Coordinates of C-alpha atoms in Angstrom, one line a residue:
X4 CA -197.1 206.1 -19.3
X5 CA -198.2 202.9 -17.5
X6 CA -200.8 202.3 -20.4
X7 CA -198.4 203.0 -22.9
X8 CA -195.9 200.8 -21.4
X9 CA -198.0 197.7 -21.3
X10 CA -199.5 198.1 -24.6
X11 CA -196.1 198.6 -26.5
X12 CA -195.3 195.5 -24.9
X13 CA -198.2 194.1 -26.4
X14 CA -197.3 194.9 -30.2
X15 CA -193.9 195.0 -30.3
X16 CA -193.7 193.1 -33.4
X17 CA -196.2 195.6 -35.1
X18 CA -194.3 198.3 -33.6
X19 CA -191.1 197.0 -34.7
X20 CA -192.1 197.2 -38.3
X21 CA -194.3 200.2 -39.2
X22 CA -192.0 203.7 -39.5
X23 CA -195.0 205.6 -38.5
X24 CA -195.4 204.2 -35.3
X25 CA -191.8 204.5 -34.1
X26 CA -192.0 208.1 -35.4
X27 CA -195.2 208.4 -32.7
X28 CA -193.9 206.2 -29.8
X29 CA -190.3 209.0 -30.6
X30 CA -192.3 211.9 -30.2
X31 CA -194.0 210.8 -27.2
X32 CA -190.3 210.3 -25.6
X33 CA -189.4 213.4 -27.0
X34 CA -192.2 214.9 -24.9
X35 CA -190.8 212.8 -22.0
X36 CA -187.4 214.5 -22.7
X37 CA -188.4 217.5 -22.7
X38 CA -189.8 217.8 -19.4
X39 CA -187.1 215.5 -18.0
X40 CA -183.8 216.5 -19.5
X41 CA -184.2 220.5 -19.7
X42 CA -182.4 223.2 -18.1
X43 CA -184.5 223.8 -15.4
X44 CA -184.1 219.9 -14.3
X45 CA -180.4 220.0 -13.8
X46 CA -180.5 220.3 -10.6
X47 CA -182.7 217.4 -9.7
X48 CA -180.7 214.9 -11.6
X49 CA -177.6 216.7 -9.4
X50 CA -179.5 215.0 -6.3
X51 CA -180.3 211.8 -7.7
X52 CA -176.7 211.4 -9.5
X53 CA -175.0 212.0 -6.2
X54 CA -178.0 209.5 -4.2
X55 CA -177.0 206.9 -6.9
X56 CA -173.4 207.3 -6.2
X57 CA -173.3 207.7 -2.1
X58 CA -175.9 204.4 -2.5
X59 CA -173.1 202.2 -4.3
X60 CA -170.1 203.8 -2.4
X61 CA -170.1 200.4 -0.4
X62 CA -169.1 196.8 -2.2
X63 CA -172.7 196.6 -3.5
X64 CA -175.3 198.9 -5.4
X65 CA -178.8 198.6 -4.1
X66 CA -178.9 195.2 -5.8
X67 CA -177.5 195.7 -9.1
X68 CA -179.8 198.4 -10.5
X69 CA -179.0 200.8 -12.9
X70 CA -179.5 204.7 -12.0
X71 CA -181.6 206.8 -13.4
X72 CA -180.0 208.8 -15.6
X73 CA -178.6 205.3 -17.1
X74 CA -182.2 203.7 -17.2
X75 CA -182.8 206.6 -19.8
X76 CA -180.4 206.4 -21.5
X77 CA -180.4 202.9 -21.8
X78 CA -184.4 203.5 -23.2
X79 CA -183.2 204.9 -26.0
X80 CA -180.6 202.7 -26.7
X81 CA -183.2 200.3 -26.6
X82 CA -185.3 202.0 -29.0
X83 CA -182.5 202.7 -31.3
X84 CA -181.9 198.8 -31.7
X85 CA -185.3 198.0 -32.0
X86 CA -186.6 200.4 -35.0
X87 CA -187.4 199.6 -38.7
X88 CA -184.8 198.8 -41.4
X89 CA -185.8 201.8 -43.7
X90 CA -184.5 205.0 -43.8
X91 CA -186.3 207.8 -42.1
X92 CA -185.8 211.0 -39.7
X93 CA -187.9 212.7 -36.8
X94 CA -186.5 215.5 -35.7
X95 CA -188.0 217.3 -32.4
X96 CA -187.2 220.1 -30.3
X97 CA -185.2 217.9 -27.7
X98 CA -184.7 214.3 -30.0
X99 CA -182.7 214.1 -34.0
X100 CA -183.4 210.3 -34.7
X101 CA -182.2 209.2 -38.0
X102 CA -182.5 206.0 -39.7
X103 CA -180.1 205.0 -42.9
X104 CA -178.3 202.5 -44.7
X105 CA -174.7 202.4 -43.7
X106 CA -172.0 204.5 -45.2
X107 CA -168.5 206.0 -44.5
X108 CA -169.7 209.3 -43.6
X109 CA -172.6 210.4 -42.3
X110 CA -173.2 214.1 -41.9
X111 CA -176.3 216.3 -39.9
X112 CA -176.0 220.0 -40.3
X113 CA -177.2 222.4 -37.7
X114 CA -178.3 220.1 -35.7
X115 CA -179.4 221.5 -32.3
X116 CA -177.0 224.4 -33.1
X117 CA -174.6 222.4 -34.0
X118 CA -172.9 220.4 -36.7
X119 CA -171.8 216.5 -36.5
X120 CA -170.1 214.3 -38.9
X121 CA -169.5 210.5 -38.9
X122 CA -167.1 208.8 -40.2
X123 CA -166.7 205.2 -40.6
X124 CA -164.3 204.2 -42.9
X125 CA -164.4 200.3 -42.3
X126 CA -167.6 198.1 -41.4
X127 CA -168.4 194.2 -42.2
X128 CA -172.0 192.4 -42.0
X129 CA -173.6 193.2 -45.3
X130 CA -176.1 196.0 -46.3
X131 CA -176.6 197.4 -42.1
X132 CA -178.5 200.4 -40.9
X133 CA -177.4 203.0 -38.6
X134 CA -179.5 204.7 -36.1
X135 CA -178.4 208.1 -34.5
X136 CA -180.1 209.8 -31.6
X137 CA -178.7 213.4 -31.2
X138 CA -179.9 215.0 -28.0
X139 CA -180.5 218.8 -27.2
X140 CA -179.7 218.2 -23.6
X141 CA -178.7 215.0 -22.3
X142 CA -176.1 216.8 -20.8
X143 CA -178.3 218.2 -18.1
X144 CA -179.1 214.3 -17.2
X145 CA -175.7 211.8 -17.4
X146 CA -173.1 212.9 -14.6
X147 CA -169.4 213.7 -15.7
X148 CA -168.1 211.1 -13.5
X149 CA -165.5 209.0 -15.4
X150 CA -163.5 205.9 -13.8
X151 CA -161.0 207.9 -12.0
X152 CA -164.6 209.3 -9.9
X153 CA -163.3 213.0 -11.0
X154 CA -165.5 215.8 -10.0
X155 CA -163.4 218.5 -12.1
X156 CA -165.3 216.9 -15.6
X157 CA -167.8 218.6 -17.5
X158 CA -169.2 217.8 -20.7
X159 CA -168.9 219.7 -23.7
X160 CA -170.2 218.0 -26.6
X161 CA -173.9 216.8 -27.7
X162 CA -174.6 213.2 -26.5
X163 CA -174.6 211.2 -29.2
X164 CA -176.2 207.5 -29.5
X165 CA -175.1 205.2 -32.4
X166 CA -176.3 202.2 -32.7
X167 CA -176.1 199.8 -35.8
X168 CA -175.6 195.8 -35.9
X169 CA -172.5 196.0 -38.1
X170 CA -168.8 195.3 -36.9
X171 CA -167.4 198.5 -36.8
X172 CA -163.7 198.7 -36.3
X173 CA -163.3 202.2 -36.5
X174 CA -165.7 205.3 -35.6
X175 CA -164.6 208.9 -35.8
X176 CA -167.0 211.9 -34.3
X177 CA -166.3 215.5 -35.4
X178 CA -168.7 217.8 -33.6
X179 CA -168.9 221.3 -31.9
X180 CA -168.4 221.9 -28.2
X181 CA -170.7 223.6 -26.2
X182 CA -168.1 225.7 -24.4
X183 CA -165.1 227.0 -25.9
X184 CA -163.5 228.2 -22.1
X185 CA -162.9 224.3 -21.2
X186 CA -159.8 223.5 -22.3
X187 CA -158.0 219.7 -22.1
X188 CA -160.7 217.5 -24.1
X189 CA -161.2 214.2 -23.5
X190 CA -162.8 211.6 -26.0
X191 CA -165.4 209.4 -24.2
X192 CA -168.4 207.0 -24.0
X193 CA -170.8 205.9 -21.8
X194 CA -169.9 202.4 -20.1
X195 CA -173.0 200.9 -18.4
X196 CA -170.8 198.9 -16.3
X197 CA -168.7 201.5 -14.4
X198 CA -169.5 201.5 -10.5
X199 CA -171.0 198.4 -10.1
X200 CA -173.4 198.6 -12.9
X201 CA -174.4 202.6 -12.0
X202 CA -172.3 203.9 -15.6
X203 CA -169.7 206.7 -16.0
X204 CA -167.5 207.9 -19.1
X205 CA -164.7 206.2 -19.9
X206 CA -162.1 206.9 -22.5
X207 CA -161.2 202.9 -23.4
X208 CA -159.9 202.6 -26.7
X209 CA -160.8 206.5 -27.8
X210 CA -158.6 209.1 -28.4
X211 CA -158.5 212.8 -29.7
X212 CA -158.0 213.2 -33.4
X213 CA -158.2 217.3 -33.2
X214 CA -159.3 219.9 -31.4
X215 CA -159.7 224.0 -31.9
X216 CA -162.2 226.5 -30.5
X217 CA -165.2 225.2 -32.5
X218 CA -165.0 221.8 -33.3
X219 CA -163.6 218.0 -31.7
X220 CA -162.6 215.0 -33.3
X221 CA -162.2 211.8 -32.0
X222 CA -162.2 208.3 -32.8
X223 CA -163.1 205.2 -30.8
X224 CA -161.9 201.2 -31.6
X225 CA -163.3 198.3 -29.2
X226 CA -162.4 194.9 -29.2
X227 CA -162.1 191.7 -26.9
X228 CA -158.9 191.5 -24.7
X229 CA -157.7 187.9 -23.1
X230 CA -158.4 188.9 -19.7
X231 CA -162.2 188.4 -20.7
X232 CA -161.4 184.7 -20.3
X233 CA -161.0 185.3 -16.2
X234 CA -161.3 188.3 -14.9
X235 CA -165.6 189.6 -14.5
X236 CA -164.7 192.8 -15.8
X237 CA -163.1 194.3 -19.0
X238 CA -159.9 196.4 -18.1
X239 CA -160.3 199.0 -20.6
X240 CA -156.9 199.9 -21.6
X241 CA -155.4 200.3 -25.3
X242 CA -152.3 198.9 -24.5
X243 CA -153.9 195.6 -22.9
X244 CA -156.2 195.4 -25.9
X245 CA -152.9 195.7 -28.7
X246 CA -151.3 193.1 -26.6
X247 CA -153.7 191.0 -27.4
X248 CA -154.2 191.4 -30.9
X249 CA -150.7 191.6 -31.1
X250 CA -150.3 188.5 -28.9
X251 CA -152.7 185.9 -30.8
X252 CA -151.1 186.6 -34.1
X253 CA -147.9 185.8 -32.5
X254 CA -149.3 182.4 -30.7
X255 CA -151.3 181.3 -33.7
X256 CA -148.7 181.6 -35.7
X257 CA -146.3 179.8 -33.8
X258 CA -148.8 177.2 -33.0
X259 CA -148.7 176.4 -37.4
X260 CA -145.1 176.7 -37.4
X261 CA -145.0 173.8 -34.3
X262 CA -147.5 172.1 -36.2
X263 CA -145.5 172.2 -39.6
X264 CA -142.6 171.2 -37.8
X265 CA -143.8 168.7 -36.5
X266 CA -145.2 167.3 -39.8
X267 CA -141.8 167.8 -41.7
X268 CA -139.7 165.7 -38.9
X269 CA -142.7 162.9 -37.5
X270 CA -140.8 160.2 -39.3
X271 CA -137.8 160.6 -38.0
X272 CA -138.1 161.6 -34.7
X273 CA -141.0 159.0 -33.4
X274 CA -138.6 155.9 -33.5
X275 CA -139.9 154.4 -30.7
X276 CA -143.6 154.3 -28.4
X277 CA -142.5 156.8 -26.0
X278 CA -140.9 159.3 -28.6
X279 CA -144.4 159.1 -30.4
X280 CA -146.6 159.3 -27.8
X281 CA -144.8 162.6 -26.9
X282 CA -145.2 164.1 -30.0
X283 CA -148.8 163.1 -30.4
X284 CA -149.3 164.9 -27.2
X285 CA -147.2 167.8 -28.1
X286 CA -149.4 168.2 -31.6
X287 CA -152.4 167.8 -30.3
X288 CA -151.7 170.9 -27.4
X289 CA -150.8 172.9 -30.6
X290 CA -154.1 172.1 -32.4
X291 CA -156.3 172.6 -28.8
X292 CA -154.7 175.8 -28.4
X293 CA -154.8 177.2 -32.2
X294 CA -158.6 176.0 -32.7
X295 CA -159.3 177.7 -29.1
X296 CA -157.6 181.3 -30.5
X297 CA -159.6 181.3 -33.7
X298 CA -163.0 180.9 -31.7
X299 CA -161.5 183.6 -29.5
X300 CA -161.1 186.1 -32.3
X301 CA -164.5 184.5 -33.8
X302 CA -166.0 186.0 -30.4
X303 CA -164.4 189.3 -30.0
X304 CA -166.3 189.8 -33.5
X305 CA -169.6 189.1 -32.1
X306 CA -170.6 192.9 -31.2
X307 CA -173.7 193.2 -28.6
X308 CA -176.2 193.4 -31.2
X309 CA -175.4 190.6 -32.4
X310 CA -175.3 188.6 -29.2
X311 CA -178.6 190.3 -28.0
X312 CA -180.4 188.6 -31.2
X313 CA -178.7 185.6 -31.0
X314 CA -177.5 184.3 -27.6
X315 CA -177.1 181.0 -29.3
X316 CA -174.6 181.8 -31.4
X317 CA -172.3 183.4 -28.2
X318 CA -173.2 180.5 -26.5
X319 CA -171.2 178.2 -29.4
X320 CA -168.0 180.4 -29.5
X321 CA -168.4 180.0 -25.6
X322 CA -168.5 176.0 -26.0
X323 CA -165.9 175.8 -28.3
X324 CA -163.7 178.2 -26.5
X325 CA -164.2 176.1 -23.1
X326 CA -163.8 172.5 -24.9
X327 CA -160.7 173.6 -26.3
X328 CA -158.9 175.6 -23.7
X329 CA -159.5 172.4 -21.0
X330 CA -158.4 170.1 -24.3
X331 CA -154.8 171.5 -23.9
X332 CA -154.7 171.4 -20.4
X333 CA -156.0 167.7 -20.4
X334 CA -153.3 166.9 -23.2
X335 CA -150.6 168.5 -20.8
X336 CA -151.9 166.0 -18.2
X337 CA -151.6 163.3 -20.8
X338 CA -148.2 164.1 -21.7
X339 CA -147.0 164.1 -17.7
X340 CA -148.8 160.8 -17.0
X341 CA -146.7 159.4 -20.0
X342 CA -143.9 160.7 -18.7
X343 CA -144.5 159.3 -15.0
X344 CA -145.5 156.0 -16.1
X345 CA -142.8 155.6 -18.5
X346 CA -140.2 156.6 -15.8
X347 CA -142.1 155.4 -12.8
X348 CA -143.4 151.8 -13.5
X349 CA -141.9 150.3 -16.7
X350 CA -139.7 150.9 -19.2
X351 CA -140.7 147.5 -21.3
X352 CA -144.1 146.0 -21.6
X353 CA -146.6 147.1 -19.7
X354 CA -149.7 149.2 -21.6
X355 CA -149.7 148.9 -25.4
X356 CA -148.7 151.5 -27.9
X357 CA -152.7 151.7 -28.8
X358 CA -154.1 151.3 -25.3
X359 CA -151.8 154.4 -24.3
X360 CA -153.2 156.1 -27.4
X361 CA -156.9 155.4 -26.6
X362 CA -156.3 156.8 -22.9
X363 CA -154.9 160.1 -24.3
X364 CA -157.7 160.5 -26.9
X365 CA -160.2 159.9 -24.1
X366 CA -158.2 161.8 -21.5
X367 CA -157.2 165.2 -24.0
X368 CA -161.0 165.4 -25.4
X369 CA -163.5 163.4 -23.8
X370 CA -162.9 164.4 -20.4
X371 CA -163.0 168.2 -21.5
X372 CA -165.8 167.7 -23.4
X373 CA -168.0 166.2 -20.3
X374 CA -166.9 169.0 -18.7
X375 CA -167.9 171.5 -21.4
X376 CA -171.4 169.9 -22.2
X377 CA -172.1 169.7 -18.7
X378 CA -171.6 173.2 -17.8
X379 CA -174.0 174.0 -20.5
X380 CA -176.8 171.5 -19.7
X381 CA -176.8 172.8 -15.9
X382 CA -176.9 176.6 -16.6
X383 CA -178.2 177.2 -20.0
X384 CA -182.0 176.4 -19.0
X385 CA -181.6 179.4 -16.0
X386 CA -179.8 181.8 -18.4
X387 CA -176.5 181.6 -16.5
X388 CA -174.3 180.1 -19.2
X389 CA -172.7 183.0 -20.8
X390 CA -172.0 186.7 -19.4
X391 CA -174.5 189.5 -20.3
X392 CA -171.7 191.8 -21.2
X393 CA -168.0 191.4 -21.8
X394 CA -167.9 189.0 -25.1
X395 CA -168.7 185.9 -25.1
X396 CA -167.4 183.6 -22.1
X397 CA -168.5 181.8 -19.0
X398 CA -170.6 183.4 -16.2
X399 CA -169.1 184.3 -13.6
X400 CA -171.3 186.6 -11.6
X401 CA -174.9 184.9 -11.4
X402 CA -173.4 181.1 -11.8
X403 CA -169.5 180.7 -11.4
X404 CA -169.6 178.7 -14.8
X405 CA -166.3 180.2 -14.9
X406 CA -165.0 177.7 -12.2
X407 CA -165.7 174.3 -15.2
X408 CA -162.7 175.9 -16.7
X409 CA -160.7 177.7 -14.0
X410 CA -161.0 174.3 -11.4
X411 CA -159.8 171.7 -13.6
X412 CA -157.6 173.9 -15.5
X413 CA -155.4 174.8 -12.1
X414 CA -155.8 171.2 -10.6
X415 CA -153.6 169.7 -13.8
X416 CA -151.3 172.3 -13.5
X417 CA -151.3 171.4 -9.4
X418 CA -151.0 167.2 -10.8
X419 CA -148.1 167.9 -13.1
X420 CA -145.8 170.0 -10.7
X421 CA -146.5 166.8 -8.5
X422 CA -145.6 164.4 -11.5
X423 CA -142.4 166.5 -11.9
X424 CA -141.2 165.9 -8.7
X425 CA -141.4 162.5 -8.5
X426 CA -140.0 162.3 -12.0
X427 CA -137.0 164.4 -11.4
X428 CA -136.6 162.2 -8.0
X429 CA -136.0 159.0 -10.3
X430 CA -134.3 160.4 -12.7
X431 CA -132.0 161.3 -10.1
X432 CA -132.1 158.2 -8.3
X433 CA -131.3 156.2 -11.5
X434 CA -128.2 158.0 -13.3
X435 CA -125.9 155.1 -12.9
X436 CA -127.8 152.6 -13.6
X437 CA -129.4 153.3 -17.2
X438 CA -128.7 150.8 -19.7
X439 CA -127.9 151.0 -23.5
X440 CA -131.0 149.3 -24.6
X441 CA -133.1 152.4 -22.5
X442 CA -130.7 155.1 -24.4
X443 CA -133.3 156.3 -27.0
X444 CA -136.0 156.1 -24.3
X445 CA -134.3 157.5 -21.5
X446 CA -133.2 160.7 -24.1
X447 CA -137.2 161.0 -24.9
X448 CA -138.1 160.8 -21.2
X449 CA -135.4 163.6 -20.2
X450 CA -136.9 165.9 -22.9
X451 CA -140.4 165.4 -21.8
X452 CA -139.2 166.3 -18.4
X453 CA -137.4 169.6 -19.4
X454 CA -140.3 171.2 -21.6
X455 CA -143.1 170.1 -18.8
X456 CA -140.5 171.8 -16.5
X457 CA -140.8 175.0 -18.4
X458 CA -144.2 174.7 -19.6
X459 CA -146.0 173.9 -16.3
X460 CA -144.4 176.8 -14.2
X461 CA -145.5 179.0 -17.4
X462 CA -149.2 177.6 -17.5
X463 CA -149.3 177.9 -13.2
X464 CA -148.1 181.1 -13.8
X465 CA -150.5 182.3 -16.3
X466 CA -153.5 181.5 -14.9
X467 CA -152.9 181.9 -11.4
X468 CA -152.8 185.8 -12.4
X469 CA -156.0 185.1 -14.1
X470 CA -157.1 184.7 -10.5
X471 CA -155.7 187.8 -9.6
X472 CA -158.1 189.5 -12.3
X473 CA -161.2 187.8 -10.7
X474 CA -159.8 189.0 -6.8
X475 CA -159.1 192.3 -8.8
X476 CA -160.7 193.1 -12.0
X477 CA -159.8 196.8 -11.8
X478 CA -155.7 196.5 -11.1
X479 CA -154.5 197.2 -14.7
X480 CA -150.8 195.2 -13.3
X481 CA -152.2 191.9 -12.9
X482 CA -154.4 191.8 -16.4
X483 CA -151.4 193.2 -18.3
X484 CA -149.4 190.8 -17.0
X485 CA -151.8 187.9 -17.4
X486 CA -152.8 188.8 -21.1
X487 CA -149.2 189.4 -22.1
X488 CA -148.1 185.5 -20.6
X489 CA -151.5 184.4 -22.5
X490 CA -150.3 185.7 -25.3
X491 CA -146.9 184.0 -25.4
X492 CA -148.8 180.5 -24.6
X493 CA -148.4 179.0 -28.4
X494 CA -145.1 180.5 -28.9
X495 CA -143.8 178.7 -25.5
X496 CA -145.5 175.3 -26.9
X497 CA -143.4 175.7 -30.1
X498 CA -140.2 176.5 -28.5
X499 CA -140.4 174.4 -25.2
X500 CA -142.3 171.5 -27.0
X501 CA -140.8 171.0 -30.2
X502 CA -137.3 173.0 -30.5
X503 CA -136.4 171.8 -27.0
X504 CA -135.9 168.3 -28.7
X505 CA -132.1 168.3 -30.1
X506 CA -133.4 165.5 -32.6
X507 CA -135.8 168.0 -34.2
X508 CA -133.3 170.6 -34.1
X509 CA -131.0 168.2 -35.8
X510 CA -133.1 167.0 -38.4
X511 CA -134.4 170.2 -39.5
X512 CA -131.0 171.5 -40.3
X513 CA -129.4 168.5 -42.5
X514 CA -132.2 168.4 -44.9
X515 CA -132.6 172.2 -45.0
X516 CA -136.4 172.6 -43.5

């Protein structure tokens, strides 16, 4: 095996592309499952299961490495994604591989005693293959543990590997069970990353379609959730996950109606330097946050096939996502320093209309994007840049990337509370002694005020639960709460940023917008 080993490693493109030699190297693990995944075996893997899991039952497990049962599965996984683009089958007394072009249903008959059907009834990426690895008796190897650590579970279905580089946003699995006594099914997959990297079943976006004495259905959806942007796990919850997808549509589509707005009243509303300073700001929030979304949803698209062939292309989405999430923050900063220095030092003279508009182009995009490139430069060249699972984001585990986006994002929510204050203090300070001339300004400076004093508590609020998802990844509380303020982020902006301004309001209604 040692020969073996180092010699497929020494061919792999060869390997790669001749069906006759992936049909050899599949026997040969068929041989290897055989001896290691019979009956007779069950008990051993028992042992080494339950060592694996009293090892990690601490905060750490025996330095990250995956168990046994997972390493082999994870071999075949690997094997699955590595095979020819033509169609072919081996079938073996412990191993069904099949290669073929992708369709919506997919059918094996009497296949280890059993019949299996596959149904995918949507898929994008062009002409794809699917590879399938049917096994007699994996069973006998993977523990029934699932998230919740039960020791009542016990599998009754074939293990089944599919492995393909479309985007799939559906699968459905009808198969028979093994035992017909068990009763209360439950629709699973293997996650790799279940107790600290040892693997268990969880049920994450899979549920039963039917069930009688002889056959199962069920059908599994994945896709990227917002927690992915702090927390260094997944949460794998449906409800989280429609939040989401419910969530962005909502914030993207405010963010165009803010942006419309904004477009359809500009002329009348930025009378003076102030007014249209604050509205540059307030669009150019909008536009940060929208562009962010639409690499967000460009990255929950990017399956793990597709990041394992090109790391370069996750490492983009995470680039853009990071330039552009700190953009809005740093154009929230720009807005509050207007406001401060408007109220604070002078209401005439002082910095010029274009000077104050070069400082918040260099402030909203330049500083994130130092920030952003930076990050890149120091932990691309060790590999630490983006996560190895999860979508793609910023490193947390290996690196603390994370922290380029978390640090400066918390400190300007920290700077404007601050800003507030002393604004509000002013304000207060000055209410008898406002002039006519300062009207128009003093009207523009109250309405920045009010929708930083909504909008900064909301930000502080948001994120600071995105801590709580890194101090607790697992607490299903703190990420639902965290996606479902994320999600409201571009509908708050409209509201709070532009509708909060009577003038807008005003004008919107007399000429019928």
């Amino acid at each position: 095996m040692e020969k073996f080993m180092v010699v497929s490693g020494n061919n792999t493109k060869n390997i790669s592309k001749s069906p006759d030699t992936i049909s050899s190297i599949v026997k040969a693990l068929s041989n290897i499952a055989g001896l290691l995944t019979s009956d007779e075996t069950k008990a051993t893997w028992d042992t080494l299961n339950t060592n694996d899991k009293t090892t990690s039952s601490g905060t750490e497990n025996a330095g990250g490495k995956k168990s046994s049962s997972a390493s082999l599965l994870n071999l075949f996984e690997s094997v699955a994604a590595l095979v020819v683009n033509e169609s072919f089958s081996v079938e073996t007394p412990f191993i069904h591989l099949n290669r073929t072009q992708l369709k919506t249903k997919l059918t094996f008959n009497n296949v280890f005693n059993t019949s299996m059907e596959i149904d995918i009834p949507e898929a994008s990426g062009g002409s794809q293959y699917i590879t399938t690895i049917v096994f007699a008796s994996m069973d006998n190897v993977l523990p029934p543990r699932d998230e919740n650590n039960s020791s009542s579970m016990v599998i009754k279905g074939k293990v089944v590997l599919a492995k393909t580089a479309a985007k799939i946003r559906n699968i459905s699995i009808t198969s028979g069970i093994l035992n017909d006594t068990l009763k209360n099914p439950k629709c699973v997959f293997w996650n790799f990353t279940l107790f600290e990297g040892l693997g268990g079943w969880s049920d994450w976006g899979c549920s039963l379609l039917s069930h009688n004495n002889e056959t199962i259905s069920c059908s599994c959806n994945h896709t990227t959730c917002f927690s992915m942007l702090m927390s260094p796990e997944i949460i794998e919850d449906e409800n989280i996950n429609d939040i989401t997808i419910i969530g962005v549509g909502i914030s993207m589509a405010s963010l165009v109606i803010c942006l419309i707005t904004e477009a359809l009243t500009w002329k009348k509303i930025s009378t003076n330097t102030t007014a249209f300073l604050r509205h540059v700001s307030i669009i150019n929030i909008a536009v940060s946050l929208l562009i962010a979304n639409i690499w967000f949803i460009i990255g929950a698209h990017i399956t793990d096939d597709i990041k394992k062939k090109n790391p370069a292309l996750c490492a983009a989405v995470t680039f853009f996502i990071h330039l552009f999430y700190l953009a809005m923050f740093f154009w929230m900063l720009a807005s509050a320093l207007l406001l401060l220095y408007r109220t604070v030092f002078v209401f005439e003279g002082g910095l010029s209309k274009t000077s104050m508009l070069v400082i918040g182009f260099v402030l909203g995009y330049a500083a994130p994007l130092v920030i952003a490139v930076t990050t890149m430069a120091v932990t691309v060249p060790s590999h630490k840049y983006i996560r190895e699972n999860h979508g793609c984001w910023l490193n947390w585990e290996d690196s603390k990337a994370l922290l380029a986006f978390l640090a400066p994002a918390l400190m300007i929510v920290a700077i404007n509370f601050l800003i507030l204050l002393v604004v509000i203090y002013k304000m207060v300070s000055r209410r008898g002694v406002r002039n006519t001339g300062q009207g128009k300004e003093q009207h523009v400076l109250v309405v920045i005020a009010r929708s930083l004093a909504v909008l900064t508590p909301f930000f502080g609020l948001t994120w600071s639960l995105g801590i709580g998802t890194i101090i607790a990844p697992k607490n299903k509380e703190v990420n639902f709460a965290f996606v479902f303020f994320n999600s409201l982020q571009g509908c708050f902006i409209w509201v709070f940023g532009t509708l909060l301004d009577k003038k807008v309001c005003f004008y919107i209604i007399i000429t019928g917008y």
